[in-house]
């Protein structure tokens, strides 16, 4: 993809590019008060949800198109750019008519190719930055597909928003970061700017700062953070919003590491990494050869491939060994599961020969 810059005139291109504002536009007073507070802190791009997809009916689903007039007032009074989420072609038409400067596609929309295509068709011939949030499920191809649909519609000013991934097994985060997915997205699309949404990843205001720092350490281009003039009274996602003053404090604490620096001092360590990687691959190949031999034995003796007690024993013993080697149990488990799945696949090939 040959992308164009999403940087709007007058916005500092230095990391992090910050987009901030309330989860939802609730009233004209709330929108303007929050915008004034953010503008005073130097924020150039204001965000507010006009249409809000909710998990269940009965919750606040956004003020609707009438709230776009409040965003126009934000532009007129503060000079900030304004952005909002769109989920349908009607949202696109209303937002463009109101002079919205930047759009984003939410996670629940990204997961639906029909909805993304509808938005792409509505944006044909329009020159506007569009950010795409990752789908709720950890599916990089689905995320990539959304970019391709917008790109095929002629949109060249594209960016990504990493807002984390839903999980039934909730831990400290509202949505699991799974940083390796946006890292792989960057590998595939190196020119694509990536924003982190620490508000939705963390789900709690106290996690905004550490998640923002992690994003900067991973060379993310910007942050999109939910900020409200009175978070405790917010109509949606109150626990993850912060005031303009707290946002300013968080941003001032960020350590922005230089992305352009010599790596000569790393060359020897990287050479060692290359050697270790080769050794790991050689060992894995050896293990698979042994698995094939086991597959031949099982076939000759009419034994089933899957030996559940044996697999459970391996997981238990290797996890304990990994801990002794200062490897996290979760990491060891994932590696062993992948190895086991490949071993089973290799043995199935033997069985079917």
Coordinates of C-alpha atoms in Angstrom, one line a residue:
X1 CA 0.0 0.0 0.0
X2 CA 1.2 3.5 -0.9
X3 CA -0.2 5.6 2.0
X4 CA -0.3 9.3 2.5
X5 CA 0.2 11.2 5.8
X6 CA -2.7 11.4 8.2
X7 CA -1.1 14.4 9.9
X8 CA -3.4 17.4 9.9
X9 CA -2.1 20.9 9.3
X10 CA -0.8 22.5 12.5
X11 CA -0.5 19.1 14.3
X12 CA 3.0 18.3 15.6
X13 CA 4.2 15.1 13.9
X14 CA 6.4 14.2 16.8
X15 CA 5.4 11.2 18.8
X16 CA 3.0 10.9 20.4
X17 CA 0.2 12.4 18.2
X18 CA -2.6 12.6 20.7
X19 CA -6.3 12.4 20.1
X20 CA -8.4 13.0 23.2
X21 CA -12.0 13.6 24.3
X22 CA -14.9 11.9 26.0
X23 CA -16.1 8.4 25.2
X24 CA -19.5 9.9 24.4
X25 CA -20.8 13.3 23.6
X26 CA -23.4 13.8 26.3
X27 CA -24.4 17.4 26.2
X28 CA -23.2 20.6 24.6
X29 CA -21.9 21.9 27.9
X30 CA -19.9 18.7 28.6
X31 CA -18.4 18.6 25.1
X32 CA -17.3 22.2 25.2
X33 CA -16.0 22.1 28.7
X34 CA -13.9 19.1 28.0
X35 CA -12.7 20.5 24.7
X36 CA -11.6 23.8 26.4
X37 CA -9.7 21.9 29.0
X38 CA -7.9 19.8 26.4
X39 CA -7.2 22.8 24.1
X40 CA -5.6 24.6 27.1
X41 CA -3.2 21.6 27.4
X42 CA -2.2 21.7 23.8
X43 CA -4.3 18.9 22.4
X44 CA -5.0 19.5 18.7
X45 CA -7.5 16.6 17.9
X46 CA -10.7 16.2 19.8
X47 CA -12.6 12.9 19.8
X48 CA -16.2 12.1 20.9
X49 CA -18.5 9.2 20.3
X50 CA -21.8 10.4 18.6
X51 CA -23.1 6.9 17.9
X52 CA -22.3 4.3 20.5
X53 CA -22.7 0.5 19.9
X54 CA -23.6 -1.1 23.1
X55 CA -23.4 -4.8 24.1
X56 CA -27.0 -4.9 25.3
X57 CA -30.0 -2.7 24.6
X58 CA -31.1 -0.2 27.2
X59 CA -27.7 1.5 27.6
X60 CA -26.8 4.9 26.3
X61 CA -26.3 4.5 22.6
X62 CA -25.1 8.0 21.8
X63 CA -26.7 11.3 21.4
X64 CA -27.0 10.8 17.6
X65 CA -26.4 13.2 14.7
X66 CA -27.6 16.2 16.7
X67 CA -24.4 16.0 18.7
X68 CA -22.3 16.8 15.5
X69 CA -23.3 20.4 15.9
X70 CA -21.5 20.4 19.2
X71 CA -18.3 19.2 17.5
X72 CA -18.7 22.0 15.0
X73 CA -18.7 24.4 17.9
X74 CA -15.6 22.8 19.3
X75 CA -13.8 23.6 16.0
X76 CA -15.1 27.2 15.9
X77 CA -14.3 28.0 19.5
X78 CA -11.0 26.1 20.1
X79 CA -9.6 25.6 16.6
X80 CA -9.2 21.9 17.4
X81 CA -9.8 19.2 14.7
X82 CA -12.7 16.9 15.5
X83 CA -13.1 13.2 15.0
X84 CA -15.8 10.6 15.6
X85 CA -16.6 6.9 15.0
X86 CA -18.8 5.8 12.1
X87 CA -20.4 2.4 11.7
X88 CA -22.8 2.9 8.7
X89 CA -22.9 4.8 5.5
X90 CA -25.5 7.1 7.1
X91 CA -23.0 7.9 9.8
X92 CA -20.4 8.7 7.2
X93 CA -22.8 11.1 5.3
X94 CA -23.8 12.9 8.5
X95 CA -20.2 13.3 9.7
X96 CA -18.9 14.6 6.3
X97 CA -21.8 17.0 6.1
X98 CA -20.9 18.3 9.6
X99 CA -17.3 18.9 8.5
X100 CA -15.7 16.2 10.8
X101 CA -12.0 16.1 10.1
X102 CA -11.1 12.5 11.0
X103 CA -13.1 9.3 11.2
X104 CA -12.5 6.0 12.9
X105 CA -14.1 2.6 12.5
X106 CA -14.8 0.8 15.7
X107 CA -13.8 -2.8 16.7
X108 CA -17.3 -4.1 16.4
X109 CA -17.6 -2.8 12.9
X110 CA -14.1 -3.9 11.8
X111 CA -15.2 -7.5 12.5
X112 CA -18.0 -7.2 9.9
X113 CA -16.7 -7.0 6.2
X114 CA -20.1 -6.0 4.9
X115 CA -20.2 -3.0 7.3
X116 CA -16.6 -2.0 6.4
X117 CA -17.4 -2.3 2.7
X118 CA -20.4 -0.1 3.1
X119 CA -18.3 2.6 4.8
X120 CA -15.6 2.3 2.1
X121 CA -18.2 2.7 -0.6
X122 CA -19.6 5.8 1.1
X123 CA -16.1 7.3 1.3
X124 CA -15.2 6.9 -2.3
X125 CA -13.8 10.2 -3.7
X126 CA -13.4 11.7 -0.2
X127 CA -9.9 12.8 1.1
X128 CA -10.1 12.3 4.9
X129 CA -8.0 10.4 7.4
X130 CA -9.6 7.2 8.6
X131 CA -8.4 5.1 11.5
X132 CA -9.4 1.5 11.9
X133 CA -9.6 -0.2 15.3
X134 CA -8.6 -3.9 15.5
X135 CA -11.5 -6.3 15.5
X136 CA -12.7 -7.5 18.8
X137 CA -11.2 -10.9 18.2
X138 CA -7.5 -11.4 17.6
X139 CA -7.7 -11.8 13.8
X140 CA -4.9 -10.0 12.0
X141 CA -6.3 -11.0 8.6
X142 CA -9.6 -9.4 9.4
X143 CA -7.9 -6.2 10.4
X144 CA -5.8 -6.3 7.2
X145 CA -8.9 -6.8 5.2
X146 CA -10.5 -3.7 6.5
X147 CA -7.5 -1.6 5.4
X148 CA -7.6 -3.2 2.0
X149 CA -11.3 -2.4 1.6
X150 CA -10.7 1.3 2.4
X151 CA -7.6 1.4 0.3
X152 CA -9.4 -0.1 -2.7
X153 CA -12.0 2.7 -2.3
X154 CA -9.3 5.3 -2.8
X155 CA -8.6 6.2 0.8
X156 CA -4.9 6.8 1.2
X157 CA -4.8 8.5 4.6
X158 CA -5.1 5.4 6.8
X159 CA -4.1 4.6 10.4
X160 CA -4.6 1.8 12.9
X161 CA -5.9 1.9 16.4
X162 CA -4.8 -0.9 18.8
X163 CA -7.6 -1.1 21.4
X164 CA -6.9 -4.7 22.6
X165 CA -8.8 -7.9 22.1
X166 CA -11.8 -9.3 23.9
X167 CA -11.3 -12.4 26.0
X168 CA -13.7 -14.5 28.1
X169 CA -10.9 -15.0 30.6
X170 CA -10.5 -11.4 31.9
X171 CA -7.5 -10.5 33.9
X172 CA -6.3 -7.0 34.8
X173 CA -7.2 -5.6 31.4
X174 CA -10.6 -4.9 29.9
X175 CA -9.2 -6.1 26.5
X176 CA -5.9 -8.1 26.2
X177 CA -3.1 -6.1 24.6
X178 CA -1.6 -9.0 22.6
X179 CA 1.1 -6.6 21.5
X180 CA 2.5 -9.1 18.9
X181 CA -0.5 -8.5 16.7
X182 CA 0.0 -4.8 16.1
X183 CA 3.8 -5.5 15.8
X184 CA 3.0 -8.0 13.0
X185 CA 0.7 -5.4 11.4
X186 CA 3.6 -2.9 11.4
X187 CA 5.9 -5.5 9.8
X188 CA 3.4 -6.0 7.0
X189 CA 2.5 -2.3 6.6
X190 CA 5.6 -0.4 7.8
X191 CA 4.3 3.0 6.6
X192 CA 0.9 2.6 8.5
X193 CA 0.7 4.9 11.6
X194 CA -0.5 3.0 14.7
X195 CA -2.3 4.6 17.6
X196 CA -2.7 2.9 21.0
X197 CA -6.0 3.2 22.8
X198 CA -5.0 2.6 26.5
X199 CA -8.4 3.5 27.7
X200 CA -10.1 0.5 26.1
X201 CA -7.2 -1.9 26.7
X202 CA -7.0 -1.1 30.4
X203 CA -10.6 -0.3 31.2
X204 CA -9.4 1.6 34.3
X205 CA -8.0 5.1 34.4
X206 CA -5.0 4.0 36.5
X207 CA -3.8 1.8 33.6
X208 CA -3.8 4.6 31.0
X209 CA -0.3 5.8 31.9
X210 CA 1.6 2.5 32.0
X211 CA -0.1 1.3 28.8
X212 CA 0.7 4.6 27.0
X213 CA 4.4 4.1 28.0
X214 CA 4.4 0.6 26.7
X215 CA 3.0 1.9 23.4
X216 CA 5.7 4.5 23.1
X217 CA 8.4 1.9 23.9
X218 CA 7.0 -0.2 21.0
X219 CA 7.3 2.9 18.7
X220 CA 3.6 3.5 18.3
X221 CA 2.9 6.8 16.5
X222 CA 0.2 8.1 18.8
X223 CA -2.4 7.7 21.5
X224 CA -6.2 8.0 21.5
X225 CA -7.3 8.6 25.0
X226 CA -10.7 9.1 26.6
X227 CA -10.8 12.3 28.5
X228 CA -13.9 13.8 30.3
X229 CA -14.4 17.0 32.3
X230 CA -16.1 15.0 35.0
X231 CA -15.3 11.3 34.5
X232 CA -17.2 10.1 37.6
X233 CA -20.4 11.3 36.0
X234 CA -19.8 10.0 32.5
X235 CA -22.7 8.3 30.8
X236 CA -20.5 5.5 29.4
X237 CA -17.1 4.0 30.4
X238 CA -16.7 6.2 33.4
X239 CA -14.0 4.0 34.9
X240 CA -11.5 4.5 32.0
X241 CA -11.7 8.2 31.4
X242 CA -9.4 10.9 32.8
X243 CA -9.6 14.6 33.2
X244 CA -7.7 17.0 30.9
X245 CA -5.4 17.8 33.8
X246 CA -4.6 14.1 34.5
X247 CA -4.1 13.5 30.7
X248 CA -1.5 16.4 30.7
X249 CA 0.2 14.8 33.7
X250 CA 0.3 11.4 31.9
X251 CA 1.7 12.9 28.7
X252 CA 4.4 14.8 30.5
X253 CA 5.6 11.7 32.3
X254 CA 6.0 9.7 29.0
X255 CA 9.6 8.8 28.0
X256 CA 9.9 9.0 24.2
X257 CA 12.9 7.0 23.1
X258 CA 14.8 8.0 20.0
X259 CA 13.8 5.7 17.2
X260 CA 16.7 6.8 15.0
X261 CA 20.0 5.7 16.7
X262 CA 23.0 3.6 15.9
X263 CA 22.7 -0.1 16.4
X264 CA 26.4 -0.9 16.1
X265 CA 26.6 -1.8 19.7
X266 CA 23.8 -4.3 19.2
X267 CA 25.4 -6.2 16.3
X268 CA 27.2 -8.8 18.4
X269 CA 24.1 -9.5 20.5
X270 CA 22.0 -9.8 17.4
X271 CA 24.6 -12.2 15.9
X272 CA 24.2 -14.3 19.0
X273 CA 20.4 -14.2 18.7
X274 CA 20.7 -15.4 15.1
X275 CA 22.9 -18.3 16.2
X276 CA 20.5 -19.3 19.0
X277 CA 17.5 -19.1 16.6
X278 CA 19.2 -21.5 14.2
X279 CA 19.9 -23.9 17.1
X280 CA 16.3 -23.7 18.2
X281 CA 15.1 -24.5 14.7
X282 CA 17.5 -27.4 14.4
X283 CA 16.3 -28.8 17.7
X284 CA 12.6 -28.4 16.6
X285 CA 13.4 -30.2 13.4
X286 CA 15.0 -33.0 15.4
X287 CA 12.0 -33.2 17.7
X288 CA 9.7 -33.5 14.7
X289 CA 11.8 -36.3 13.2
X290 CA 11.4 -38.2 16.5
X291 CA 7.7 -37.5 16.5
X292 CA 7.5 -39.1 13.0
X293 CA 9.3 -42.2 14.3
X294 CA 6.8 -42.4 17.1
X295 CA 4.0 -42.0 14.5
X296 CA 5.5 -45.0 12.5
X297 CA 5.6 -47.1 15.7
X298 CA 1.9 -46.2 16.6
X299 CA 0.8 -47.1 13.1
X300 CA 2.6 -50.4 13.2
X301 CA 1.1 -51.3 16.6
X302 CA -2.4 -49.9 15.8
X303 CA -2.2 -47.2 18.5
X304 CA -4.1 -43.9 18.6
X305 CA -2.1 -40.7 17.9
X306 CA -3.3 -38.7 20.9
X307 CA -2.0 -39.9 24.3
X308 CA -3.6 -37.5 26.7
X309 CA -1.9 -38.6 29.9
X310 CA 1.5 -38.3 28.2
X311 CA 0.7 -34.8 27.0
X312 CA -0.5 -33.6 30.4
X313 CA 2.7 -35.0 31.9
X314 CA 4.8 -33.1 29.4
X315 CA 3.0 -29.9 30.1
X316 CA 3.4 -30.2 33.8
X317 CA 7.1 -31.2 33.8
X318 CA 8.2 -28.7 31.1
X319 CA 6.3 -25.8 32.7
X320 CA 8.1 -26.5 36.0
X321 CA 11.4 -26.6 34.1
X322 CA 10.6 -23.3 32.4
X323 CA 9.9 -21.6 35.7
X324 CA 13.3 -22.7 37.0
X325 CA 14.8 -21.2 33.8
X326 CA 13.0 -17.9 34.5
X327 CA 10.5 -18.4 31.7
X328 CA 6.8 -17.5 32.3
X329 CA 4.4 -20.5 32.6
X330 CA 2.1 -18.9 30.0
X331 CA 4.9 -18.6 27.5
X332 CA 6.1 -22.2 28.1
X333 CA 2.5 -23.5 27.7
X334 CA 1.9 -21.7 24.4
X335 CA 5.2 -23.0 23.0
X336 CA 4.5 -26.6 24.1
X337 CA 1.0 -26.4 22.7
X338 CA 2.3 -25.3 19.3
X339 CA 4.9 -28.1 19.3
X340 CA 2.3 -30.7 20.3
X341 CA -0.1 -29.6 17.6
X342 CA 2.7 -29.9 15.0
X343 CA 3.8 -33.3 16.3
X344 CA 0.2 -34.5 16.0
X345 CA 0.0 -33.2 12.5
X346 CA 3.2 -35.0 11.5
X347 CA 2.0 -38.2 13.0
X348 CA -1.4 -37.9 11.2
X349 CA 0.5 -37.7 7.9
X350 CA 2.3 -40.9 8.8
X351 CA -1.0 -42.6 9.7
X352 CA -2.6 -41.6 6.4
X353 CA 0.3 -42.8 4.2

